[in-house]
CSV table of C-alpha atoms and ligand atoms in Angstrom, one decimal:
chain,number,residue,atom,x,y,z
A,245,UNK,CA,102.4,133.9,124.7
A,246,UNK,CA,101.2,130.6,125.1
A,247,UNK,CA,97.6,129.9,124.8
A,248,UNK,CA,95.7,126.6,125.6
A,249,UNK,CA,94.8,125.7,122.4
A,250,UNK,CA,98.1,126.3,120.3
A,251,UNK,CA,101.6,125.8,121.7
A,252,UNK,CA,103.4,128.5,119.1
A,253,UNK,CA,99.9,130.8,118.8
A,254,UNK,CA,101.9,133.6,116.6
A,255,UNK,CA,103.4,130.4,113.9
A,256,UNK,CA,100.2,128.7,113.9
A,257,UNK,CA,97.9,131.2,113.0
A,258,UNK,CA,100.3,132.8,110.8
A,259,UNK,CA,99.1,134.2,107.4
A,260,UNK,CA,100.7,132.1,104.3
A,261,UNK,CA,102.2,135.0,103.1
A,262,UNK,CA,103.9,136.1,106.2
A,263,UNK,CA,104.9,132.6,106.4
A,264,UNK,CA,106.1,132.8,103.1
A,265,UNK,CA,108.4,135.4,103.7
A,266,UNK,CA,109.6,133.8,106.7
A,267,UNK,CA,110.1,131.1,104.9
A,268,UNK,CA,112.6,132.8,101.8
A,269,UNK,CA,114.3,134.6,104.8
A,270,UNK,CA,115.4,131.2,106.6
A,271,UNK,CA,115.8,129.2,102.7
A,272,UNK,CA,118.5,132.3,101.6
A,273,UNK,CA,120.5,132.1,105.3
A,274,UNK,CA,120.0,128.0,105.0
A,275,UNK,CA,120.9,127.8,101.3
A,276,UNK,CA,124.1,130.4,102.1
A,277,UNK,CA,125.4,127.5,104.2
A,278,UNK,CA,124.8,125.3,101.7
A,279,UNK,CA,126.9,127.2,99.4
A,280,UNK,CA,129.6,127.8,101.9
A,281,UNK,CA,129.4,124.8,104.3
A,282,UNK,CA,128.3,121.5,102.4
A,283,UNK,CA,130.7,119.8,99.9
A,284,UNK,CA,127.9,117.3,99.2
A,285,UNK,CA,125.5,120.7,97.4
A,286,UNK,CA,128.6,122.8,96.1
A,287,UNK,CA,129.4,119.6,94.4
A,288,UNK,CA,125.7,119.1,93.4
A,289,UNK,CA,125.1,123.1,92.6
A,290,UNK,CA,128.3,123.1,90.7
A,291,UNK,CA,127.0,120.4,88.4
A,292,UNK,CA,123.6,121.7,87.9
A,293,UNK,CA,124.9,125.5,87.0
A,294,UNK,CA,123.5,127.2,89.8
A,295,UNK,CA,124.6,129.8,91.6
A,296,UNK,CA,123.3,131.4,95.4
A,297,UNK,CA,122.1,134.2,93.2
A,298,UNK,CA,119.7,132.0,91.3
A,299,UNK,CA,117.2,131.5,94.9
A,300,UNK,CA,115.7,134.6,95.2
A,301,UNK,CA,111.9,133.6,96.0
A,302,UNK,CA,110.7,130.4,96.7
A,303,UNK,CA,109.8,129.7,93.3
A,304,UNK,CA,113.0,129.5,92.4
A,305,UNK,CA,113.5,126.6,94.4
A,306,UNK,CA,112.1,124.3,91.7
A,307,UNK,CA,115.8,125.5,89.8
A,308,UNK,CA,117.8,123.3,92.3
A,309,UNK,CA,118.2,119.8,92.2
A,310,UNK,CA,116.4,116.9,94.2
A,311,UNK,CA,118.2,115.2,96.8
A,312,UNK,CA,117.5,111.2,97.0
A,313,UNK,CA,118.4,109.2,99.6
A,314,UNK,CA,120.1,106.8,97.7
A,315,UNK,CA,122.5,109.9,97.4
A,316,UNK,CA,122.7,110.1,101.2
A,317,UNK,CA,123.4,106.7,101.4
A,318,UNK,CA,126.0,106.7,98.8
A,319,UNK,CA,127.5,110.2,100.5
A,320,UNK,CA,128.1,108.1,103.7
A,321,UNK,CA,129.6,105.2,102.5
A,322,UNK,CA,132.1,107.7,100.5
A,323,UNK,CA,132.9,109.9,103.8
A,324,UNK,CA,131.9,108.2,107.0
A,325,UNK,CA,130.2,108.1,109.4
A,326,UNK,CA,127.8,111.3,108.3
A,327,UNK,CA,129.0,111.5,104.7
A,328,UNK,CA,130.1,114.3,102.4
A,329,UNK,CA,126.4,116.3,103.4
A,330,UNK,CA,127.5,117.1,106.8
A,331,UNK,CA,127.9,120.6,106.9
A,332,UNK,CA,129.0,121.3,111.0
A,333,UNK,CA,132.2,119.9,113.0
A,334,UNK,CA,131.8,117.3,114.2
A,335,UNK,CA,132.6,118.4,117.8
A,336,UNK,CA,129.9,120.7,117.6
A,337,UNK,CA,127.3,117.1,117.0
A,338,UNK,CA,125.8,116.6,120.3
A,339,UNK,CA,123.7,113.3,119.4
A,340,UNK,CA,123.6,110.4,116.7
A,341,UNK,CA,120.8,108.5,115.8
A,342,UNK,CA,120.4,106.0,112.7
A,343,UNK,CA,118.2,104.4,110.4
A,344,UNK,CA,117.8,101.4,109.4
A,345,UNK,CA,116.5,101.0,105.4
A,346,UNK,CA,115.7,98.0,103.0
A,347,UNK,CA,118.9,97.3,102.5
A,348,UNK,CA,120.1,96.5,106.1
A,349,UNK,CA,123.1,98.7,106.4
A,350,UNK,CA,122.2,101.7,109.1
A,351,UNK,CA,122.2,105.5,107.6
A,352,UNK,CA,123.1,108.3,110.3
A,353,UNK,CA,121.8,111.3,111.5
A,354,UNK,CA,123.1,114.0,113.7
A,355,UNK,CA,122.3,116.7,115.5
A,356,UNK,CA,124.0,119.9,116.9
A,357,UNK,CA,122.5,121.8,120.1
A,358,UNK,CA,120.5,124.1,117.8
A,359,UNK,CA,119.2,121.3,115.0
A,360,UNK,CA,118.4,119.3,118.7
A,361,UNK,CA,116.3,122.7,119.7
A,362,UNK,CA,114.5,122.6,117.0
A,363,UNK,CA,113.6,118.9,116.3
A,364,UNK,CA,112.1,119.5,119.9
A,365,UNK,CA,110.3,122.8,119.0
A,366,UNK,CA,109.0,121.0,116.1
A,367,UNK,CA,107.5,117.4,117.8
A,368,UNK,CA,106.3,119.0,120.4
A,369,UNK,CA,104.2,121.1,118.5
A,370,UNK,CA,102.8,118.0,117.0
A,371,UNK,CA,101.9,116.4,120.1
A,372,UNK,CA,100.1,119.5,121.1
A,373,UNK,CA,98.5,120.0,118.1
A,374,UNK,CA,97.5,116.1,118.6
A,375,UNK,CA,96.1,117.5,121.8
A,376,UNK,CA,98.8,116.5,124.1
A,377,UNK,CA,98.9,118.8,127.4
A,378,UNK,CA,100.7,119.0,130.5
A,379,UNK,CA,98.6,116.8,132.9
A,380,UNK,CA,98.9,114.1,130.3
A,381,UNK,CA,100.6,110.5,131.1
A,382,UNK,CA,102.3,109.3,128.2
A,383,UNK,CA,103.4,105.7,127.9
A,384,UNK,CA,106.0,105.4,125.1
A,385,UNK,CA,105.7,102.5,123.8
A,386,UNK,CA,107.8,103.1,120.3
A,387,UNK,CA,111.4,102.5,119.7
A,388,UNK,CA,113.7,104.5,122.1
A,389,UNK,CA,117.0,103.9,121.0
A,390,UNK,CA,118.6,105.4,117.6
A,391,UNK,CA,115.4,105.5,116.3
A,392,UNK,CA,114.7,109.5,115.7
A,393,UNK,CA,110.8,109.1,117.7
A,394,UNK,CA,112.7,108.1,120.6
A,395,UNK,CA,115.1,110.3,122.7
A,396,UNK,CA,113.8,114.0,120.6
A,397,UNK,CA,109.8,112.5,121.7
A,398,UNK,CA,110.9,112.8,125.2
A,399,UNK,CA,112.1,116.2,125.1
A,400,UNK,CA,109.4,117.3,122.6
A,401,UNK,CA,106.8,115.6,125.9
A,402,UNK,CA,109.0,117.2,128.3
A,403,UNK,CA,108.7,120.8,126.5
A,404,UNK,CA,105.3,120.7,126.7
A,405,UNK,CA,105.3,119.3,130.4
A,406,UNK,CA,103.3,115.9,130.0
A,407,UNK,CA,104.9,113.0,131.9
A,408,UNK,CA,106.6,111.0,129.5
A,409,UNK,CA,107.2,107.2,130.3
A,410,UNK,CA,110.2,105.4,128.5
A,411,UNK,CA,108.4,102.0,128.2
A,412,UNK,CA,110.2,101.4,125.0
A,413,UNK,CA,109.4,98.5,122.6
A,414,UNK,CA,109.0,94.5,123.1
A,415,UNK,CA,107.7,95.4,126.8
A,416,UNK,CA,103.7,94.7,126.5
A,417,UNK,CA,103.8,93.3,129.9
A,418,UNK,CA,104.7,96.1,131.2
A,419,UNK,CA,103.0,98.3,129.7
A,420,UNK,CA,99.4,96.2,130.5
A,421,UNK,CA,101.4,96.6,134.2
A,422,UNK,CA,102.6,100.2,134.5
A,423,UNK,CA,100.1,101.9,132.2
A,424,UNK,CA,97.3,100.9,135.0
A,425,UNK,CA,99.3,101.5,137.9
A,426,UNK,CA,100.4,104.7,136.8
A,427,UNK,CA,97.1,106.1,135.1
A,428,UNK,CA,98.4,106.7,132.0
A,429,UNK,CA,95.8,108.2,129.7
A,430,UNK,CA,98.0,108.8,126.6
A,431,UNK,CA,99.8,105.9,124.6
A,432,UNK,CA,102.3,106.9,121.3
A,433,UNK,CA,102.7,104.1,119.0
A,434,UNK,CA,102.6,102.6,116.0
A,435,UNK,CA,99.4,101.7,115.0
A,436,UNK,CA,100.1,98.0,114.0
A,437,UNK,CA,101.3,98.6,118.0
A,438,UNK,CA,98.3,99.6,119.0
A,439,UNK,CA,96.2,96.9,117.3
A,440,UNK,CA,98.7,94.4,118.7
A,441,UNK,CA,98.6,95.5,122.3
A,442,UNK,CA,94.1,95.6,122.4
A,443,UNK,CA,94.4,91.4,121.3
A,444,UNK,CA,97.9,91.1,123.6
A,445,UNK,CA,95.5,92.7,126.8
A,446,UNK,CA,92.2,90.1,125.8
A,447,UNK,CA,94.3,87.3,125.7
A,448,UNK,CA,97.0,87.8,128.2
A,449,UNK,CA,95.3,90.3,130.6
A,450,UNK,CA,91.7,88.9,130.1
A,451,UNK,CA,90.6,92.2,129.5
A,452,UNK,CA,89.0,94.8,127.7
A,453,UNK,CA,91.4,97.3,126.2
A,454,UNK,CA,88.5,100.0,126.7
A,455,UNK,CA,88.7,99.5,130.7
A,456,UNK,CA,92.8,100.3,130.9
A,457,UNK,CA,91.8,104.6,130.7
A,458,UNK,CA,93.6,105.4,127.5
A,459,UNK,CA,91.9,108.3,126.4
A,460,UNK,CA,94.2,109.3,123.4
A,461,UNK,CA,96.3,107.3,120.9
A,462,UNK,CA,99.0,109.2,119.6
A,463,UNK,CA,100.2,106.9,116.6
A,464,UNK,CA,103.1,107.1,114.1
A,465,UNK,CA,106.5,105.5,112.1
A,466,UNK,CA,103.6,104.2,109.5
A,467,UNK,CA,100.2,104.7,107.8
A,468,UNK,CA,97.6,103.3,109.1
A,469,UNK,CA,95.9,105.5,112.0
A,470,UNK,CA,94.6,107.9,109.4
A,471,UNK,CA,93.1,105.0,107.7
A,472,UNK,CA,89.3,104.7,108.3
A,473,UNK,CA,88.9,101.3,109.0
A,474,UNK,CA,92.0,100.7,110.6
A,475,UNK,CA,91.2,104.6,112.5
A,476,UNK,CA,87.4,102.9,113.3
A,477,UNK,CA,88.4,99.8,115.1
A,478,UNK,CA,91.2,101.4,117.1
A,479,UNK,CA,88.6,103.7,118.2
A,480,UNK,CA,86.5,100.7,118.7
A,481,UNK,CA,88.9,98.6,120.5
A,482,UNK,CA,90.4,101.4,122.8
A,483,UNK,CA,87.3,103.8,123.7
A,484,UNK,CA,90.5,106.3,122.8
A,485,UNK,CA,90.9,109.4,120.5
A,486,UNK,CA,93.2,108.4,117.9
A,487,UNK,CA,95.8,111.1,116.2
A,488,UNK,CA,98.6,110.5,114.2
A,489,UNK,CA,102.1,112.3,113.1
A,490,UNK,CA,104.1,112.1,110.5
A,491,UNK,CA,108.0,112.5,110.2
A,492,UNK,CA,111.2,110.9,108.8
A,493,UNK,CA,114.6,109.9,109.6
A,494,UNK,CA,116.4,112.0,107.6
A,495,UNK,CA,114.9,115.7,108.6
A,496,UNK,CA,112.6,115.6,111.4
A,497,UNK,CA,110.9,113.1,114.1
A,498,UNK,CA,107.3,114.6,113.8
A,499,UNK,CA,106.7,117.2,111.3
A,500,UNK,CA,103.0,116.9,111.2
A,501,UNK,CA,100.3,116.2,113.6
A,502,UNK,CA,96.6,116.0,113.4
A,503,UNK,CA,94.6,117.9,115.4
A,504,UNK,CA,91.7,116.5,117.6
A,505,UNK,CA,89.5,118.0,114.5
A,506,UNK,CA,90.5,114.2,113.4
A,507,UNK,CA,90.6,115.0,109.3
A,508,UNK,CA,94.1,114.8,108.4
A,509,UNK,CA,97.7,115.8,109.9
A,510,UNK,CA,98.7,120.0,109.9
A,511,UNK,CA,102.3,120.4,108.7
A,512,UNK,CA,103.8,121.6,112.0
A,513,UNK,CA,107.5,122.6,110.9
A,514,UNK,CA,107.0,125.8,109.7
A,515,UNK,CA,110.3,127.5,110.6
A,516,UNK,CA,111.9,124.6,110.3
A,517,UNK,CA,111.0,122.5,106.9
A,518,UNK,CA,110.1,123.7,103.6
A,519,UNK,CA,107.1,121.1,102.1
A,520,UNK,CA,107.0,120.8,98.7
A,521,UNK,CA,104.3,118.0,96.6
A,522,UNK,CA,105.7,117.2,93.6
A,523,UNK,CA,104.6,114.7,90.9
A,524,UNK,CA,106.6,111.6,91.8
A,525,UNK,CA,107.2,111.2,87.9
A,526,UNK,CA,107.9,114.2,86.4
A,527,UNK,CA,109.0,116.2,89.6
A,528,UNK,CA,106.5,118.8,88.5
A,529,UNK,CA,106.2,121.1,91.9
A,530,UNK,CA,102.1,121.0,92.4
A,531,UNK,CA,99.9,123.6,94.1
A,532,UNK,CA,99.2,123.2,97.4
A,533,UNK,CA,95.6,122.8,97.5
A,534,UNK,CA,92.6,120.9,98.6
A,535,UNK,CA,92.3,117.6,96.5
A,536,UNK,CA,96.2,117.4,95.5
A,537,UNK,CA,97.9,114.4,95.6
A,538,UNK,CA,101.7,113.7,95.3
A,539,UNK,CA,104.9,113.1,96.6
A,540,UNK,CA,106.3,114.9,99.8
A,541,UNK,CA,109.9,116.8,99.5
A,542,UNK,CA,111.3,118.4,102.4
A,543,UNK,CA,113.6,121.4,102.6
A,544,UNK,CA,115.2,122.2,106.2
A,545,UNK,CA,115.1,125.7,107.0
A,546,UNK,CA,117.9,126.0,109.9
A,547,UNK,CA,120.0,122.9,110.3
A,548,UNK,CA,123.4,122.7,110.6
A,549,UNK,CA,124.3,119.0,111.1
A,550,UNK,CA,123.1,118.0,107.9
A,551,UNK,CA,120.9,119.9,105.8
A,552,UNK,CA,119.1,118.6,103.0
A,553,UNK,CA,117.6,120.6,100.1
A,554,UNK,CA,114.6,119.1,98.1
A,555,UNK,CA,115.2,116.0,100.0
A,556,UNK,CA,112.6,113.3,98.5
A,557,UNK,CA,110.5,111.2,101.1
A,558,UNK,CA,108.9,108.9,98.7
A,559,UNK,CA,106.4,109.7,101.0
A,560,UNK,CA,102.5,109.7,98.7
A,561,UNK,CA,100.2,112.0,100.2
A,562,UNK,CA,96.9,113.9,100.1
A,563,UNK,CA,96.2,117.4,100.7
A,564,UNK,CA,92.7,117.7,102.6
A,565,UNK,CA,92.1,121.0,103.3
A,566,UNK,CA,93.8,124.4,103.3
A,567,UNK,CA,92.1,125.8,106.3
A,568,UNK,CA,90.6,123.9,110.0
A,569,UNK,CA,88.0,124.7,112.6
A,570,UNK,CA,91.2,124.7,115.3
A,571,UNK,CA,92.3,128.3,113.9
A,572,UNK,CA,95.7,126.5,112.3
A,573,UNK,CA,96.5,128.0,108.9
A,574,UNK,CA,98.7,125.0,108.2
A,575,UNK,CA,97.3,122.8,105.5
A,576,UNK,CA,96.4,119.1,106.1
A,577,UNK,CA,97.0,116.2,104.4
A,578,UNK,CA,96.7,112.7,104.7
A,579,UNK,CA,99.7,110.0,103.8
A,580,UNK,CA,98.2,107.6,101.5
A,581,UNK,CA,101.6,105.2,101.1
A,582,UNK,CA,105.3,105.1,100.1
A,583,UNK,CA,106.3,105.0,96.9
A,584,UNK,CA,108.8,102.1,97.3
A,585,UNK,CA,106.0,99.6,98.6
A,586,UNK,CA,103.8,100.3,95.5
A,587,UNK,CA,102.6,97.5,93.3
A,588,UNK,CA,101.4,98.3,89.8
A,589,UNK,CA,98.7,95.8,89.0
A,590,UNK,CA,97.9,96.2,84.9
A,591,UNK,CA,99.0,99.6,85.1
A,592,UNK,CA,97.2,100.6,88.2
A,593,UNK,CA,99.0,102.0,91.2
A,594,UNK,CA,98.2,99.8,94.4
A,595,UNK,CA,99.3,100.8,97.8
A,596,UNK,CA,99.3,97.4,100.2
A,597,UNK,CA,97.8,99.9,102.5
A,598,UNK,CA,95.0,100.3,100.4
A,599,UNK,CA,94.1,97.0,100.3
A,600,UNK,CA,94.7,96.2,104.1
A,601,UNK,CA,91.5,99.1,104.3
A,602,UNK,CA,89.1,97.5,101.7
A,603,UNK,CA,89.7,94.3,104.0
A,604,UNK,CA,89.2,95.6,107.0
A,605,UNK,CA,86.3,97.5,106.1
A,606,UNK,CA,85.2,93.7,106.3
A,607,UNK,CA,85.5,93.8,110.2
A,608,UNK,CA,84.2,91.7,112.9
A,609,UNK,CA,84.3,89.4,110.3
A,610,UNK,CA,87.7,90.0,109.7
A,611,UNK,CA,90.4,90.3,111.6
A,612,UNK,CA,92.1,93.5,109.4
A,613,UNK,CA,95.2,91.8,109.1
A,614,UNK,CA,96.2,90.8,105.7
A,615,UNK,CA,99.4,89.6,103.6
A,616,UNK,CA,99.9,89.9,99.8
A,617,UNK,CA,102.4,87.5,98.4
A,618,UNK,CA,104.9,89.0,95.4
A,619,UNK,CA,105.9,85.7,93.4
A,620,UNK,CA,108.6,88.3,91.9
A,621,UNK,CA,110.4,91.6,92.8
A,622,UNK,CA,107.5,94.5,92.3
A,623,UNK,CA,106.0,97.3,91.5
A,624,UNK,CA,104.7,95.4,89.0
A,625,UNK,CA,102.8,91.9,89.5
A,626,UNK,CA,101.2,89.6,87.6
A,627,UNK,CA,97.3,89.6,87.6
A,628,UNK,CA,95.5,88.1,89.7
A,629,UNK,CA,97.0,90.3,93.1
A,630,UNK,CA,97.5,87.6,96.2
A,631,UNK,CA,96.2,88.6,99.5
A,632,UNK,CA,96.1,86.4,102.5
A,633,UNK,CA,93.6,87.2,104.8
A,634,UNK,CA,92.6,86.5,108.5
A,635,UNK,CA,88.8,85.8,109.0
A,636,UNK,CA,87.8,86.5,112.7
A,637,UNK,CA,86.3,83.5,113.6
A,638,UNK,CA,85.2,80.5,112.7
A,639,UNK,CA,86.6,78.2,109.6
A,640,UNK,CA,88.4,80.0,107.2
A,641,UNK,CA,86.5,77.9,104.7
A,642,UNK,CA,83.6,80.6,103.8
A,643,UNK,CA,83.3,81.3,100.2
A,644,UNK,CA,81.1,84.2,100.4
A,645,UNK,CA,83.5,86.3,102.2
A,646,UNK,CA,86.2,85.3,100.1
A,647,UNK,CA,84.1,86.0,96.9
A,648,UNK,CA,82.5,89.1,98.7
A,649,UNK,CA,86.9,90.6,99.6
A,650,UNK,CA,87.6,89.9,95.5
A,651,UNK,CA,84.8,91.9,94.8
A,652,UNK,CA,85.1,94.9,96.5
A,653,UNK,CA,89.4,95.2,96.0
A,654,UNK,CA,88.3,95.0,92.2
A,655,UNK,CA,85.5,97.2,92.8
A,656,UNK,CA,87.7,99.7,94.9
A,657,UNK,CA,90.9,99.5,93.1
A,658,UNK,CA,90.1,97.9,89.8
A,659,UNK,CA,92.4,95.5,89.8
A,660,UNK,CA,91.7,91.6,89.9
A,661,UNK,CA,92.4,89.8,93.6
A,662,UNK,CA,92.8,85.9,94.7
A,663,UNK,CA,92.0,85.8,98.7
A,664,UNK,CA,93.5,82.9,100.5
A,665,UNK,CA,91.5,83.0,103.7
A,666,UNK,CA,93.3,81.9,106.9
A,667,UNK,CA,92.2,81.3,110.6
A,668,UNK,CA,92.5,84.3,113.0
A,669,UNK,CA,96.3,84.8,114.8
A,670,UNK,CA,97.7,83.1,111.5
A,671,UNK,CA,99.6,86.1,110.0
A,672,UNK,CA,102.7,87.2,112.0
A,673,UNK,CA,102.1,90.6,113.9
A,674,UNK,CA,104.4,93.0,114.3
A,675,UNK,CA,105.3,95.3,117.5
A,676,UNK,CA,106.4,98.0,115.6
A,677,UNK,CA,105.6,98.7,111.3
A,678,UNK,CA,103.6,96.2,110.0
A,679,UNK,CA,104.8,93.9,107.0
A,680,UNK,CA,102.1,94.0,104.7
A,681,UNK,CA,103.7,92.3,101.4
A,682,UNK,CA,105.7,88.9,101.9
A,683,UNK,CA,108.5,88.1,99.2
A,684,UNK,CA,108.0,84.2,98.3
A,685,UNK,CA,110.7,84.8,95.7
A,686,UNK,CA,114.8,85.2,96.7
A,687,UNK,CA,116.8,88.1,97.3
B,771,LIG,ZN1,93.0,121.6,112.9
């Protein structure tokens, strides 16, 4: 049955304890192969003293050990090119994609037939929750190759039966040429894309990003669309709906997907991957529940290529609500940062994201793009915090707004800021994530 409003009607309206027990049925087949299938876990079960006959409800999940990706990392240097947590043959892997993390060297994934069937079950179920449907035009203008949004977006837009268009990345001219020509309505993106492409059309296109006909803005890859500044003037700029998704190299390409309801993305990988929000330091498991705030683990539920258990995103989110006018009994949840680009200013958690929408809250006098400067290697920096910032127009000499930017970050976050004002188009912009802290130290 397929209904207009939901693509998987029966999943998404499910009752959480039916999906529970769906749920420990697919963990206790996924966590048999574990036990017979990946060296990687029987080594890691092994050393915890766990046997399969310790996971008998999902509770007992919180027995088992995390999985970090530093791991993962380490497990592919030891056994290339997947490492010692692939769990298929490696005849049976019909597609590779890769990574690439802080430290330069690419991480791989792959995928079997069935893991590939369900990455595309999965993302395109976020698209439709995002309000994607058939007669839609979607310009891709995101990575294509390796990167896991790519090729599995495609078939997810091809599943669903919109008409996907494989613009790729570094191509604005085209896209300012094709989407118009074409009558796209739909653009997927990273936001820091999306901001990019509105000043690329006024200046290159002379025109108004409003008058190009894209009525939804399907962003991803990074925070930022679900931040309500940064949400207000792409809705500004475009005239455009604006959704986002959330996934991650190592499990899934969209997992979640906000609904046109706009207040925070519905975990959309229901059959597929186990959530878990845990307190990033003690690695308490916490309830899921309106007002909770932690870090995102993932569990996959039916892979074969490489399945992870407990896998840790560093991923710092918010749970919203537990129940949405759309009829989804999926909670929602908002990403608020990752833990690895967190500052600690006095003992106070800073996400650069969080101070990128106390700025732009400043806009039209601002442009929203910012910088802070790290004199040394973080999380923790030396009072006062460093942000550049880009007024909109005008001299960047105006000591009000600079006064007025301190106040509110120390009113907001309660930490003490220096703003360095600078002339619009100063800061570099980036087509796909945004850089938002700048090392002046080396290394
Ligand atoms: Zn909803």
């Amino acid at each position: 049955m397929r209904t207009e409003q939901y693509l998987d009607p029966e999943i998404e309206t499910m009752s959480p304890a039916a999906l529970r027990q769906l749920q420990v049925q697919k963990l206790s087949t996924q966590l048999d192969y574990l036990f017979a299938r990946s060296l990687f876990y029987q080594d890691k079960f092994a050393a915890a003293g766990l046997r399969r006959a310790d996971f008998r409800s999902l509770d007992d999940l919180a027995r088992f050990p995390f999985t970090s990706k530093e791991e993962l990392r380490e497990s592919q240097l030891a056994s290339p090119p997947l490492g010692r947590h692939m769990a298929a043959d490696m005849v049976d892997v019909v597609r590779l994609h890769s990574s690439t993390g802080t430290t330069g060297r690419p991480s791989f994934v792959g995928v079997t037939r069935k893991d590939a069937q369900c990455w595309t079950n999965m993302t395109a179920r976020s698209f439709y929750t995002q309000g994607i449907r058939p007669s839609d035009i979607v310009i891709h203008a995101a990575g294509l190759t390796m990167f896991v949004g790519g090729l599995p977006s495609k078939d997810a837009m091809e599943l669903i039966g919109a008409t996907f268009v494989p613009l790729g990345t570094g191509a604005s001219e085209k896209v300012v040429l094709y989407a118009r020509s074409l009558g796209a309505n739909v653009i997927h993106c990273t936001p820091s894309y999306a901001i990019y492409l509105a000043e690329y059309i006024r200046r290159e296109a002379k025109m108004n990003p409003r008058d190009f006909g894209i009525k939804k803005l399907v962003c991803g890859a990074e925070p930022g669309a679900g931040i309500p500044s940064i949400r207000a003037k792409l809705t500004e700029e475009w005239g455009a709906r604006v959704t986002e998704g959330l996934g991650n190299a190592d499990m899934g390409p969209i997992i979640f997907g906000e609904c046109p309801e706009q207040t925070g993305m519905h975990y959309c990988g229901q059959e597929y991957v186990y959530t878990e929000i845990i307190d990033p330091e003690t690695g308490a498991v916490l309830p899921i529940e309106s007002g909770v705030s932690g870090e995102l683990v993932y569990t996959s539920l039916e892979r074969e290529c490489v399945p992870l258990l407990r896998f840790r995103t560093r991923d710092r989110v918010s749970i919203l609500a537990t129940s949405c006018n759309c009829g989804r009994t999926s909670y929602k949840m908002r990403c608020v940062g990752r833990t690895d680009d967190m500052l600690i200013v006095l003992g106070v958690n800073v996400f650069p994201s969080a101070v990128r929408d106390i700025v732009s809250s400043f806009y039209p006098q601002v442009t929203g793009e910012i910088q802070i400067l790290l004199d040394q290697p973080g999380p923790g920096v030396k009072p006062p915090l460093k942000v550049v910032a880009e007024c909109a127009n005008g001299s960047a000499d105006q000591p009000v707004l600079k006064k007025q930017l301190e106040d509110k970050i120390k009113g907001m976050l309660t930490v003490p800021a220096s703003v360095q004002l600078v002339p619009a188009g100063t800061l570099p912009r980036f087509e796909m994530k945004g850089q938002l802290i700048k090392k002046l130290y080396e290394g």
